[in-house]
Every structure is written in C-alpha cells, then in structure tokens.
Coordinates of C-alpha atoms and ligand atoms in Angstrom, one line a residue:
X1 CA -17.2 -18.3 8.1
X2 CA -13.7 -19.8 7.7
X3 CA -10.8 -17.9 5.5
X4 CA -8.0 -19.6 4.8
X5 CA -5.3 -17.4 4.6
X6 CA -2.2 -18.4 2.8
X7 CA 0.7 -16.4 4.0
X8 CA -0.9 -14.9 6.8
X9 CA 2.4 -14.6 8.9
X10 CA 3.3 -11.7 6.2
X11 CA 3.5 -7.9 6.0
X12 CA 0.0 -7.4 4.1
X13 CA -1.6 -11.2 5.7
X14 CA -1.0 -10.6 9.1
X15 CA -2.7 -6.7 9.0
X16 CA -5.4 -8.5 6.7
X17 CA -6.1 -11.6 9.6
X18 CA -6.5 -9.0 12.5
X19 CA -8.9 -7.5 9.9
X20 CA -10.8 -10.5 9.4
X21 CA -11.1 -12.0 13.2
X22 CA -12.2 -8.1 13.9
X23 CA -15.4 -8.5 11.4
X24 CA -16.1 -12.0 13.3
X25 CA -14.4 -14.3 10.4
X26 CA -12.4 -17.8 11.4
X27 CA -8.7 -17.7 9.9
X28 CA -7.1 -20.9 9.1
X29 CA -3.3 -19.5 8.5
X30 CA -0.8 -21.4 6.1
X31 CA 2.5 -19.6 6.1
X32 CA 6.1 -22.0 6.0
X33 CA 7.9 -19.1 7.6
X34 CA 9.8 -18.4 4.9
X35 CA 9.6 -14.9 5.2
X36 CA 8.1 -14.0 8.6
X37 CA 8.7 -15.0 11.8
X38 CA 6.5 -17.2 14.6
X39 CA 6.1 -14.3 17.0
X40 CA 3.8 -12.7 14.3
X41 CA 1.1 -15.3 15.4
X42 CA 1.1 -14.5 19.4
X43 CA 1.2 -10.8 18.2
X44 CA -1.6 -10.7 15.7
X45 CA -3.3 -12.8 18.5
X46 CA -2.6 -10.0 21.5
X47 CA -3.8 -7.2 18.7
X48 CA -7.0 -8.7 17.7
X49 CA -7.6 -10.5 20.9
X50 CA -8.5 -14.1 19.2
X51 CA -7.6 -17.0 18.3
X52 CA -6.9 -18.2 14.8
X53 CA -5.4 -21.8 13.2
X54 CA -2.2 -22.1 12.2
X55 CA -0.4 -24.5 9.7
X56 CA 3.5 -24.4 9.2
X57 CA 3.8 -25.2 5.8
X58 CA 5.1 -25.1 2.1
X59 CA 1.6 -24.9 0.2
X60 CA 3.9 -26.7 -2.6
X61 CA 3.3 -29.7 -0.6
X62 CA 0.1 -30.6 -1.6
X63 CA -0.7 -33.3 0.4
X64 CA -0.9 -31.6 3.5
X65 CA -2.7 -28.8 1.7
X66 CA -5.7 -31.3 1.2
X67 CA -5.7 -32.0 4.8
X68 CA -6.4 -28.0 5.8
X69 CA -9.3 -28.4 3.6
X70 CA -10.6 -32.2 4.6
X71 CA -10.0 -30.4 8.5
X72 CA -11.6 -27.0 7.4
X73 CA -15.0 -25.9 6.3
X74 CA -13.7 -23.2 4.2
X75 CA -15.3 -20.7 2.8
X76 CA -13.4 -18.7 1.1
X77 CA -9.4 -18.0 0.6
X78 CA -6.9 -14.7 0.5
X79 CA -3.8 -15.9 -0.7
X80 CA -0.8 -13.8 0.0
X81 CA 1.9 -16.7 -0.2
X82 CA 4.4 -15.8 -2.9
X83 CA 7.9 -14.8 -3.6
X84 CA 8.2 -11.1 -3.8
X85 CA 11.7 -9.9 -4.4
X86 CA 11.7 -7.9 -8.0
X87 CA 15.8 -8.6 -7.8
X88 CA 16.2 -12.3 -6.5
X89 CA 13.6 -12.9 -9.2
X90 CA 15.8 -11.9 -12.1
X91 CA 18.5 -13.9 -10.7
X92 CA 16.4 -17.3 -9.4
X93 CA 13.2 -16.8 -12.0
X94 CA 12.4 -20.6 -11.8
X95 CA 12.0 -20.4 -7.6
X96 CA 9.5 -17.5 -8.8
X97 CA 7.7 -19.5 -11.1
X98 CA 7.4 -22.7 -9.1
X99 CA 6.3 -20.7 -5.5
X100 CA 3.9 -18.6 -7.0
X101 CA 2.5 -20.6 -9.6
X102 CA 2.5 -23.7 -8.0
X103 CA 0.9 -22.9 -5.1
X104 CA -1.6 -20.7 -6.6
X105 CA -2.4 -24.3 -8.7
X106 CA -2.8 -26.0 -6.1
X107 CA -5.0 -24.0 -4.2
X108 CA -7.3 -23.7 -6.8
X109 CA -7.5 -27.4 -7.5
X110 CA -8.7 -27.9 -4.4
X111 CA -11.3 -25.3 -4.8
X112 CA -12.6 -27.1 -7.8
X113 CA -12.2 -30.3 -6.6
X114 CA -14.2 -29.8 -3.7
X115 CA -16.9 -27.4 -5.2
X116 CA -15.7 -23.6 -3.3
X117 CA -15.6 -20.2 -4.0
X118 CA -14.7 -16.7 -3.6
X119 CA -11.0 -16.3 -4.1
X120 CA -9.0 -13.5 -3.7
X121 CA -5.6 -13.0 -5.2
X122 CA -2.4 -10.6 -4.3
X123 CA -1.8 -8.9 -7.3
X124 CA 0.7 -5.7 -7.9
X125 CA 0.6 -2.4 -10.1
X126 CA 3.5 -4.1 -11.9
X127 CA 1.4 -5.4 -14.7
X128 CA 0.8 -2.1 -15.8
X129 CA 4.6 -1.2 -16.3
X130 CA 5.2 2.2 -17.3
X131 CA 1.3 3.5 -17.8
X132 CA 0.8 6.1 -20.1
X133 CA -1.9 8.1 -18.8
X134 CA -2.3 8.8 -15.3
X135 CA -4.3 7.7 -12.8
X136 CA -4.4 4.1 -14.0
X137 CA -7.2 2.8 -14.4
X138 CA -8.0 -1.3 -13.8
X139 CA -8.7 -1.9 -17.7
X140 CA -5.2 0.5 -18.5
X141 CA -3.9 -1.7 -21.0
X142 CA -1.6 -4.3 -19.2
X143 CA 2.4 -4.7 -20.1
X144 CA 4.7 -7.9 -20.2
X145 CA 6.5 -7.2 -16.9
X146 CA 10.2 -6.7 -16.8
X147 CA 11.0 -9.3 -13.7
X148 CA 10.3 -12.9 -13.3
X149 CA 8.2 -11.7 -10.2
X150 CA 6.0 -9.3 -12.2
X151 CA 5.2 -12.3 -14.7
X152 CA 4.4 -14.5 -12.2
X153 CA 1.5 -12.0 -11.2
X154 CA 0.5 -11.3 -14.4
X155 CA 0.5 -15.5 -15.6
X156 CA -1.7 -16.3 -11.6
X157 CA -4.3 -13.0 -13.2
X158 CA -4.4 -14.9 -16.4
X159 CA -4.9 -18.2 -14.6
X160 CA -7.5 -17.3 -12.3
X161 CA -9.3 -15.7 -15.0
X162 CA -9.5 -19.1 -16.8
X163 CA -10.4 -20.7 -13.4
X164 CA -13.6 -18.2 -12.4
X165 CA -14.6 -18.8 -16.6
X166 CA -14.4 -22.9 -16.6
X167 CA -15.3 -23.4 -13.2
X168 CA -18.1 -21.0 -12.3
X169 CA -15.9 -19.1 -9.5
X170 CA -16.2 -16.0 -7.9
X171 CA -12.3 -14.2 -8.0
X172 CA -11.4 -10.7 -7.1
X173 CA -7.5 -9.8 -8.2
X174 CA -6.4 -6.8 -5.8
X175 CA -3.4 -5.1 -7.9
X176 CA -1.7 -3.1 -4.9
X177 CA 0.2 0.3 -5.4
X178 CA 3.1 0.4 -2.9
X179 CA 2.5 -0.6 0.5
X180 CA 4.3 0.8 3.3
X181 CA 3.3 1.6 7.1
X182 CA 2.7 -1.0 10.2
X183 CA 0.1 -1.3 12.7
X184 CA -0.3 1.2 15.1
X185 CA 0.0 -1.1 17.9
X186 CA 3.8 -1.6 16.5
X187 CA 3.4 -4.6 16.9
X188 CA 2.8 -5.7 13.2
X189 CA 4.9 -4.5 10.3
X190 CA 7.2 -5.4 7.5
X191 CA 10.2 -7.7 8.9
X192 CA 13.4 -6.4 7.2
X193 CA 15.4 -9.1 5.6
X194 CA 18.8 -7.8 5.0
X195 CA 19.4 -4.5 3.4
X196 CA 15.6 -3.3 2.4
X197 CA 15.1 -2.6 -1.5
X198 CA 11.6 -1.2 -0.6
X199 CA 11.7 2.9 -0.2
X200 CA 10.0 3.3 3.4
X201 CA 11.8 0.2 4.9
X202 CA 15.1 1.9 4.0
X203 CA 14.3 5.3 5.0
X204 CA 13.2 4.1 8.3
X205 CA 16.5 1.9 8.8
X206 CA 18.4 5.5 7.6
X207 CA 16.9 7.4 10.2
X208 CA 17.1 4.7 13.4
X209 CA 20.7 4.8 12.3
X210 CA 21.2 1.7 10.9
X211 CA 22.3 2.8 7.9
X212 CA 24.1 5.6 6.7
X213 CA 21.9 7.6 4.2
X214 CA 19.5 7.0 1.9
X215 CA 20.4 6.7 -2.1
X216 CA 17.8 8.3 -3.8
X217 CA 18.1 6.6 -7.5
X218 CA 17.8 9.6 -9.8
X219 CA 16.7 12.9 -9.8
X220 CA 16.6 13.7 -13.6
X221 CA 12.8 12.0 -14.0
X222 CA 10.3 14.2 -15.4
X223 CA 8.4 15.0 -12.3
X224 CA 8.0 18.5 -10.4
X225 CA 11.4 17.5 -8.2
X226 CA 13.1 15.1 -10.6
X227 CA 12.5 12.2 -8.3
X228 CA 10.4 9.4 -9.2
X229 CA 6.6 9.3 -8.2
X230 CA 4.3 6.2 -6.8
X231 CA 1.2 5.7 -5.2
X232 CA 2.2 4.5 -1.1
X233 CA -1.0 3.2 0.3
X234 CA -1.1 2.5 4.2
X235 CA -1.3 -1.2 4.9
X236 CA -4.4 -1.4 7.7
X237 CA -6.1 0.2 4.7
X238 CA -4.9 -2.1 2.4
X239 CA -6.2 -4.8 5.0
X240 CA -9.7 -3.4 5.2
X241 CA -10.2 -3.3 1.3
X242 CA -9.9 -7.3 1.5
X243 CA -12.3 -7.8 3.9
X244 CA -14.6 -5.1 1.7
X245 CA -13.2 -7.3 -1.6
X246 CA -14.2 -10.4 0.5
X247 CA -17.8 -9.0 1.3
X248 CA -18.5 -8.2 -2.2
X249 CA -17.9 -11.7 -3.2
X250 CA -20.1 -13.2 -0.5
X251 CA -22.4 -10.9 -1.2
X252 CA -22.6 -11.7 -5.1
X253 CA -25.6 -14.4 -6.8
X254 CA -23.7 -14.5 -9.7
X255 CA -20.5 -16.8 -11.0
X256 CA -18.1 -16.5 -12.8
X257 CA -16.9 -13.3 -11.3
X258 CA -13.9 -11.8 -12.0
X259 CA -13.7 -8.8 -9.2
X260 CA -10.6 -6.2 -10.8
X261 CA -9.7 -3.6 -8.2
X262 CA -6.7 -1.2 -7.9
X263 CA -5.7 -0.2 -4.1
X264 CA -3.9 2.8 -3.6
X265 CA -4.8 6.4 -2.9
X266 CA -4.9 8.0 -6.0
X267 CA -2.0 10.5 -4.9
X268 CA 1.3 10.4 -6.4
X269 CA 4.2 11.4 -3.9
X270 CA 7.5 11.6 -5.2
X271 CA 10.4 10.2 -3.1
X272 CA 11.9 13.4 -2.1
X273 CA 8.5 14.4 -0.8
X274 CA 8.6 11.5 1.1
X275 CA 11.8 11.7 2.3
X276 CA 10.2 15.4 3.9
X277 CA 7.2 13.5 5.0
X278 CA 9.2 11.1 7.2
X279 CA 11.0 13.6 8.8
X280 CA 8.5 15.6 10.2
X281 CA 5.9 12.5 11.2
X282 CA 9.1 11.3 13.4
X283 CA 10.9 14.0 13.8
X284 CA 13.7 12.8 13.0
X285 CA 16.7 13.4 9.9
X286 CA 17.0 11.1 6.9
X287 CA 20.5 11.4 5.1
X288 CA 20.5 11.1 1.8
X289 CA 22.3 11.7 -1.2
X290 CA 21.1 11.6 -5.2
X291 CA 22.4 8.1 -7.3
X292 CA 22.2 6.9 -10.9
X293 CA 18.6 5.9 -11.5
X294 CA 18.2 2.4 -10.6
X295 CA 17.3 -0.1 -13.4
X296 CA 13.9 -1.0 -14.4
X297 CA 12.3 1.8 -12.1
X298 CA 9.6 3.5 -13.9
X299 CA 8.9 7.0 -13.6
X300 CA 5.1 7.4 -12.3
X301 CA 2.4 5.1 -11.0
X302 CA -0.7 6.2 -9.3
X303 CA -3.9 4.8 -9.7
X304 CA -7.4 5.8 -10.3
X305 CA -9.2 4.6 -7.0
X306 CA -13.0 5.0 -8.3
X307 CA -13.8 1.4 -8.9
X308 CA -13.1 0.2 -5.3
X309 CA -15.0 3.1 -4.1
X310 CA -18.0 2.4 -6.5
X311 CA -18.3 -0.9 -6.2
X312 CA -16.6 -2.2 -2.6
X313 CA -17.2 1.1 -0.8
X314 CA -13.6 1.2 -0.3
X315 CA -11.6 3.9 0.2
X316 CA -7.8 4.7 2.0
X317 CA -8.2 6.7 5.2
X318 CA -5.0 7.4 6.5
X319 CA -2.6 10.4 5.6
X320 CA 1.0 9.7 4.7
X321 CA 2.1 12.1 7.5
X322 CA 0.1 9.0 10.3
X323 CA 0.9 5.8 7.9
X324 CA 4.7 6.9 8.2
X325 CA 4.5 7.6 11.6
X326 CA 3.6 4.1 12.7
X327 CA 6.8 2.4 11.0
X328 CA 9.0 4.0 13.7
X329 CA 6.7 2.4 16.5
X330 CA 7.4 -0.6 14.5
X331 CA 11.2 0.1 13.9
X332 CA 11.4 1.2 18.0
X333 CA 9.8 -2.5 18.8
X334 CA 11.8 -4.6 16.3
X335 CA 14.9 -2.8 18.3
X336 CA 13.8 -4.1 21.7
X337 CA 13.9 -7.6 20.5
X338 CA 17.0 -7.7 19.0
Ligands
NAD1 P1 5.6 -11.3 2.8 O1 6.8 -12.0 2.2 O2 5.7 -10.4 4.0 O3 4.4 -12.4 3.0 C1 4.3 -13.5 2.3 C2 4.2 -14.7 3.2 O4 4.0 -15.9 2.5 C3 5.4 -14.9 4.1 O5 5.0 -15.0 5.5 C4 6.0 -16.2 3.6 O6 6.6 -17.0 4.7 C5 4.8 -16.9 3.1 N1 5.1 -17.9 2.0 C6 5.7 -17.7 0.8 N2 5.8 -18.8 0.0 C7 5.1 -19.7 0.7 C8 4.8 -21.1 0.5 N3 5.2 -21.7 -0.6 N4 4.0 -21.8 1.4 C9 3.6 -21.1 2.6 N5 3.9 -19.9 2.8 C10 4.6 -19.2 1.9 O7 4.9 -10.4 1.6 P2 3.8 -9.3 1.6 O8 4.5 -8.0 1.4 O9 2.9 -9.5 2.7 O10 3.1 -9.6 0.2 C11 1.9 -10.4 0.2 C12 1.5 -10.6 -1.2 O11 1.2 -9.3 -1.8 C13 2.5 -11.3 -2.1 O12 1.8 -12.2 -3.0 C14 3.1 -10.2 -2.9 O13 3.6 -10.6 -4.1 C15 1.9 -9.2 -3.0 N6 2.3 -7.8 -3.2 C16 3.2 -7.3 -2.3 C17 3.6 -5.9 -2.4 C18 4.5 -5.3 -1.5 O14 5.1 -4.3 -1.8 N7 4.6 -5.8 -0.2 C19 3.1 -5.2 -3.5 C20 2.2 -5.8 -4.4 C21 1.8 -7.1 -4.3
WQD2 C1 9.8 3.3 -4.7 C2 10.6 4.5 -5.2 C3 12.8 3.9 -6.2 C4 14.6 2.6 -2.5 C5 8.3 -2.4 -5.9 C6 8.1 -3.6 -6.8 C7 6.7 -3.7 -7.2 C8 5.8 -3.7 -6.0 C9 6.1 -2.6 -5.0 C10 5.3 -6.0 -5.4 C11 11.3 4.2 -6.6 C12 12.9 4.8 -5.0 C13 13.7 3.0 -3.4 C14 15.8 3.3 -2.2 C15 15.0 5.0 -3.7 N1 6.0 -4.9 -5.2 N2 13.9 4.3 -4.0 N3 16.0 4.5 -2.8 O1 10.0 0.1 -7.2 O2 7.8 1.2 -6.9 O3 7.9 -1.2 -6.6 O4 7.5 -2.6 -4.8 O5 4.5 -6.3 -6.2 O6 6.6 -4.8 -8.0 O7 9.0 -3.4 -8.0 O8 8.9 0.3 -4.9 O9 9.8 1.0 -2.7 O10 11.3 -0.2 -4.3 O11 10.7 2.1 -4.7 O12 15.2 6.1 -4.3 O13 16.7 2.9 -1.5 O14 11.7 4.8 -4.3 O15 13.7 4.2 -7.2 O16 11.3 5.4 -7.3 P1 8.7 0.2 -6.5 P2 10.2 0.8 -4.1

C-alpha cells in the first residue's frame, strides 16, 4: 500500500519512512525542504535499503498536490509538514496559521474529494498546557495553547475531528511528548537550525563544543531538583507507534474514527537528570549554569501511556541512557560534513 508522507524529509518523517518501507509500505514523500535537507532522502534510502517517491514541494500549492494524488494510488497519509518553532510563532503567527492549516485543508480536500481514508495527524502535548494531574491522560481536559504554533495544533485536532464526523473518515491524532534521539545508524536525526531551543539539541551542541554551556531556565519549580520535568520519548519509537497507529486504522470496519493517542513513556525526567543522563551515555561534560525560568515553560508533563498500549500494542522501548547516546553518533556525522 502507498503512504503519502508529507514532510517526510523531517526529524520525526524521515525515522517514520524507514519505518514504513521496513514493514513493506510504498512512501510517496512531499517535503519543500524548508526545514530539512536533500541528503536526508539518499540517507533514509541507504538505511532502509529502498526506494521511495519524492516530490519537492510547498503542499500550499495545491495544484501540484492534486497531481501526487491523480499519479498515486494512495492509501493512506501521515502528515508531518508544519511549522514548528513555539518562538517564531509568537512573532510570525499568520505563517503558522497559513502552513499548518492550509495544508492540512488541502490534504484533506483531496481525501474527500477523491473518496480515501485513514489519516494520521502530528499533534503535540501542547494542547494540554499546564495539566493538573499527572500522568495525562488523552481525554485530560484540553487548554487554549499559549503560542500561535500550539493553536494551530489544537484548530487541525478540531478540524479533523469535523472531517472523520461529516465525511465518514478514519483519523488517529498522535499528541507527541518531547522527542529527542536519532537513528542509530547516525545517519538520521534532528538538523539544527541556528541556536537549538529544544533541550537535547542544545545539550548535545554544549558538549561537542559548540557552545559554551547550557542555560538551564530555572531551578525554583516544584519538582525533587527544582528543574522542570517532561516526558523525552526516543524518536525510532515514536516512528514505530505510527506504523502501529497506521495498522489500527487499516485494520478498523468502522468510520468515522477518531484514533486519540498520547506517545511518550510515561516517565518524567527533569532537566538536571538529563543533563546527568547525557554525560554518562557519552561520556562526555555538559557545562551548564542555572537562568531565570524561561517564559511560558510549564512545570510537568508526562503522559499516561495505557491507551496506545491497549489499543495499538504500542509501547517505547528504549532507555534514555541508549536514546541519548545515538544524538552524539548523529552530532559526530553532522561534523564530518561540515
Ligand atoms: P521538521 O521541521 O523536522 O519536519 C517537518 C518537515 O515538513 C520539514 O522537512 C519541512 O521541510 C516540511 N514542511 C513544512 N512545511 C511544509 C510545506 N508547506 N510543504 C511541504 N513541506 C513542508 O519537524 P519534526 O520535528 O519532524 O515535526 C514533525 C511534526 O511533528 C510537525 O507537525 C510538528 O509540529 C510535530 N511535533 C513535533 C514535535 C517536536 O518536538 N519535534 C513535538 C510535537 C509535535
Ligand atoms: C524542555 C525543558 C526547558 C532548552 C517544546 C514545545 C512543544 C513541543 C516540544 C512541538 C524545559 C528546558 C530547554 C535549554 C533548558 N514541540 N530547557 N535549556 O518546552 O517541553 O516543548 O518542544 O510540539 O510544543 O514547546 O521542550 O526541549 O524546549 O524544553 O533548560 O536550552 O528543557 O525550560 O523545561 P518543551 P524543550
């Protein structure tokens, strides 16, 4: 069967389409490069050992989106393709709105329009805001988000809700934790785009040396070491559980499904403890030194990890100590092609 995969040039596509060609799917890749890089495609093609399609793209333009699916025989779609930067979004919320909306529109036009199912959407823990009880759970009571980015997740969940309702479809809405890690071939990973805002990407850049130390924004939460807790779940594992999500819809008689799962581990790790994890997995020493808190963090996200389990058979595998471990192949390859 053919996935289209939009954004499949990306940190969490490009770990998600060697997942796919490995449990003998077809990819068809749109990705416009905006935020990845053409040698992704030979390496996700060395790692897998197959071939996939790929289109260079804006999925705004929806002309030539019609064409992938009047080439294509699609059955089914994982769409990754989105703005993602919390900050930029504050400052630039109508690019947010238009990227991820729009193109999340569009796709699903054509998936009425030419009678297709099973859709699967990149959603984030950030429509959960500050939870009050922890683990959180999928039907945790949902909170306006505080960034243009957030929203934009939280309208495409409210959107594809409509669509699987009106239309008959079959929809699964992955809310990701954090993801962090790369593929342990090291030849797959997060591509750094100026100074990282993400925790892992910054710690790993502290301790190759390309940057000083790490600021660790507050220390005064209320958690066992005063530093703020999340939920880092190891991206091959995130991979797997959308070919699982992906299965589940295949699998499913029904429509009208409206698939709800949170991926993460169900451990909260602080960012101290992190800090102590990275050390050891590498071996190496992570400067740091304590900041003001950093606005609009939240204190502590972890989620409750049962549903996926239940009902995709899903579950993370890896240990922190082996996820962190494979961002310093990564950082070590990145070096040898600058
Ligand atoms: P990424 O930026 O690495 O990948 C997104 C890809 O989409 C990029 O290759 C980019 O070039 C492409 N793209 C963006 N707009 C496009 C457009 N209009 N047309 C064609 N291609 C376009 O991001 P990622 O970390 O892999 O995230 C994937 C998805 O998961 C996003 O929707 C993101 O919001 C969501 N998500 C990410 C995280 C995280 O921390 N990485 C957490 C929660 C949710
Ligand atoms: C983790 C922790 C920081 C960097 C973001 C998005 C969210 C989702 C995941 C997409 C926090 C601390 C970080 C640093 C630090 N993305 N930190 N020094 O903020 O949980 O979530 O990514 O959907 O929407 O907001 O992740 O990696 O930025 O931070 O002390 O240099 O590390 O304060 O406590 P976050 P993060």
């Amino acid at each position: 069967m053919m996935i289209l995969v939009t954004g499949g040039l990306g940190y969490i596509g490009s770990h998600t389409v060697v997942e796919l060609l490995g449990n003998g799917f077809e990819v068809v890749i749109v990705d416009d490069l905006s935020n990845s890089e053409k040698f992704i495609l030979e390496n996700i093609e060395e790692v897998s050992g197959k071939k996939f399609t790929f289109y260079p793209f804006d999925l705004k333009k929806k002309e030539l989106l019609s064409q992938v699916f009047q080439a294509h025989n699609i059955g089914g779609c994982i769409h990754f393709a989105a703005h993602k930067s919390v900050g930029e979004s504050q400052e630039m919320p109508l690019k947010y709105y238009e990227n991820n909306l729009f193109t999340l529109i569009h796709l699903l036009q054509e998936f009425k329009d030419r009678e297709l199912s099973n859709f699967i959407f990149s959603s984030s823990c950030t429509v959960y805001g500050q939870a009050e009880h922890m683990p959180i759970k999928e039907d945790t009571p949902l909170k306006v988000p505080k960034s243009a980015y957030g929203k934009t997740k939280q309208m495409g969940e409210e959107i594809l809700k409509d669509f699987a309702r009106a239309y008959d479809k079959k929809v699964s809405i992955l809310r990701y934790f954090n993801p962090i890690g790369a593929h342990p071939s090291g030849k797959l990973g997060e591509l750094p785009v100026g100074i990282p805002n993400n925790l892992v990407p910054y710690i790993t850049q502290t301790a190759a040396g390309l940057r000083e130390f790490l600021s660790i924004w507050g220390n005064d939460y209320p958690t066992p070491d005063g530093t703020a807790i999340r939920d880092y779940i190891y991206v091959v594992d995130l991979a797997k559980a959308h070919v699982a999500a992906l299965k589940k819809l295949l699998a499913c008689e029904e429509n009208k499904v409206i698939d709800i799962f949170n991926l993460g581990t169900g451990r909260g790790v602080s960012v101290l403890e992190m800090v102590k994890i990275y050390e050891k997995a590498n071996n190496v020493n992570v400067p740091y030194r304590i900041c003001e808190r950093r606005s609009g963090d939240i204190t502590l996200a972890y989620a409750d990890v049962r549903k996926a389990q239940k009902e995709m058979g899903w579950r993370s595998e890896t240990t922190m100590e082996e996820a962190l471990k494979t961002t310093w192949n990564w950082q070590s390859y990145l070096n040898t092609k600058d």
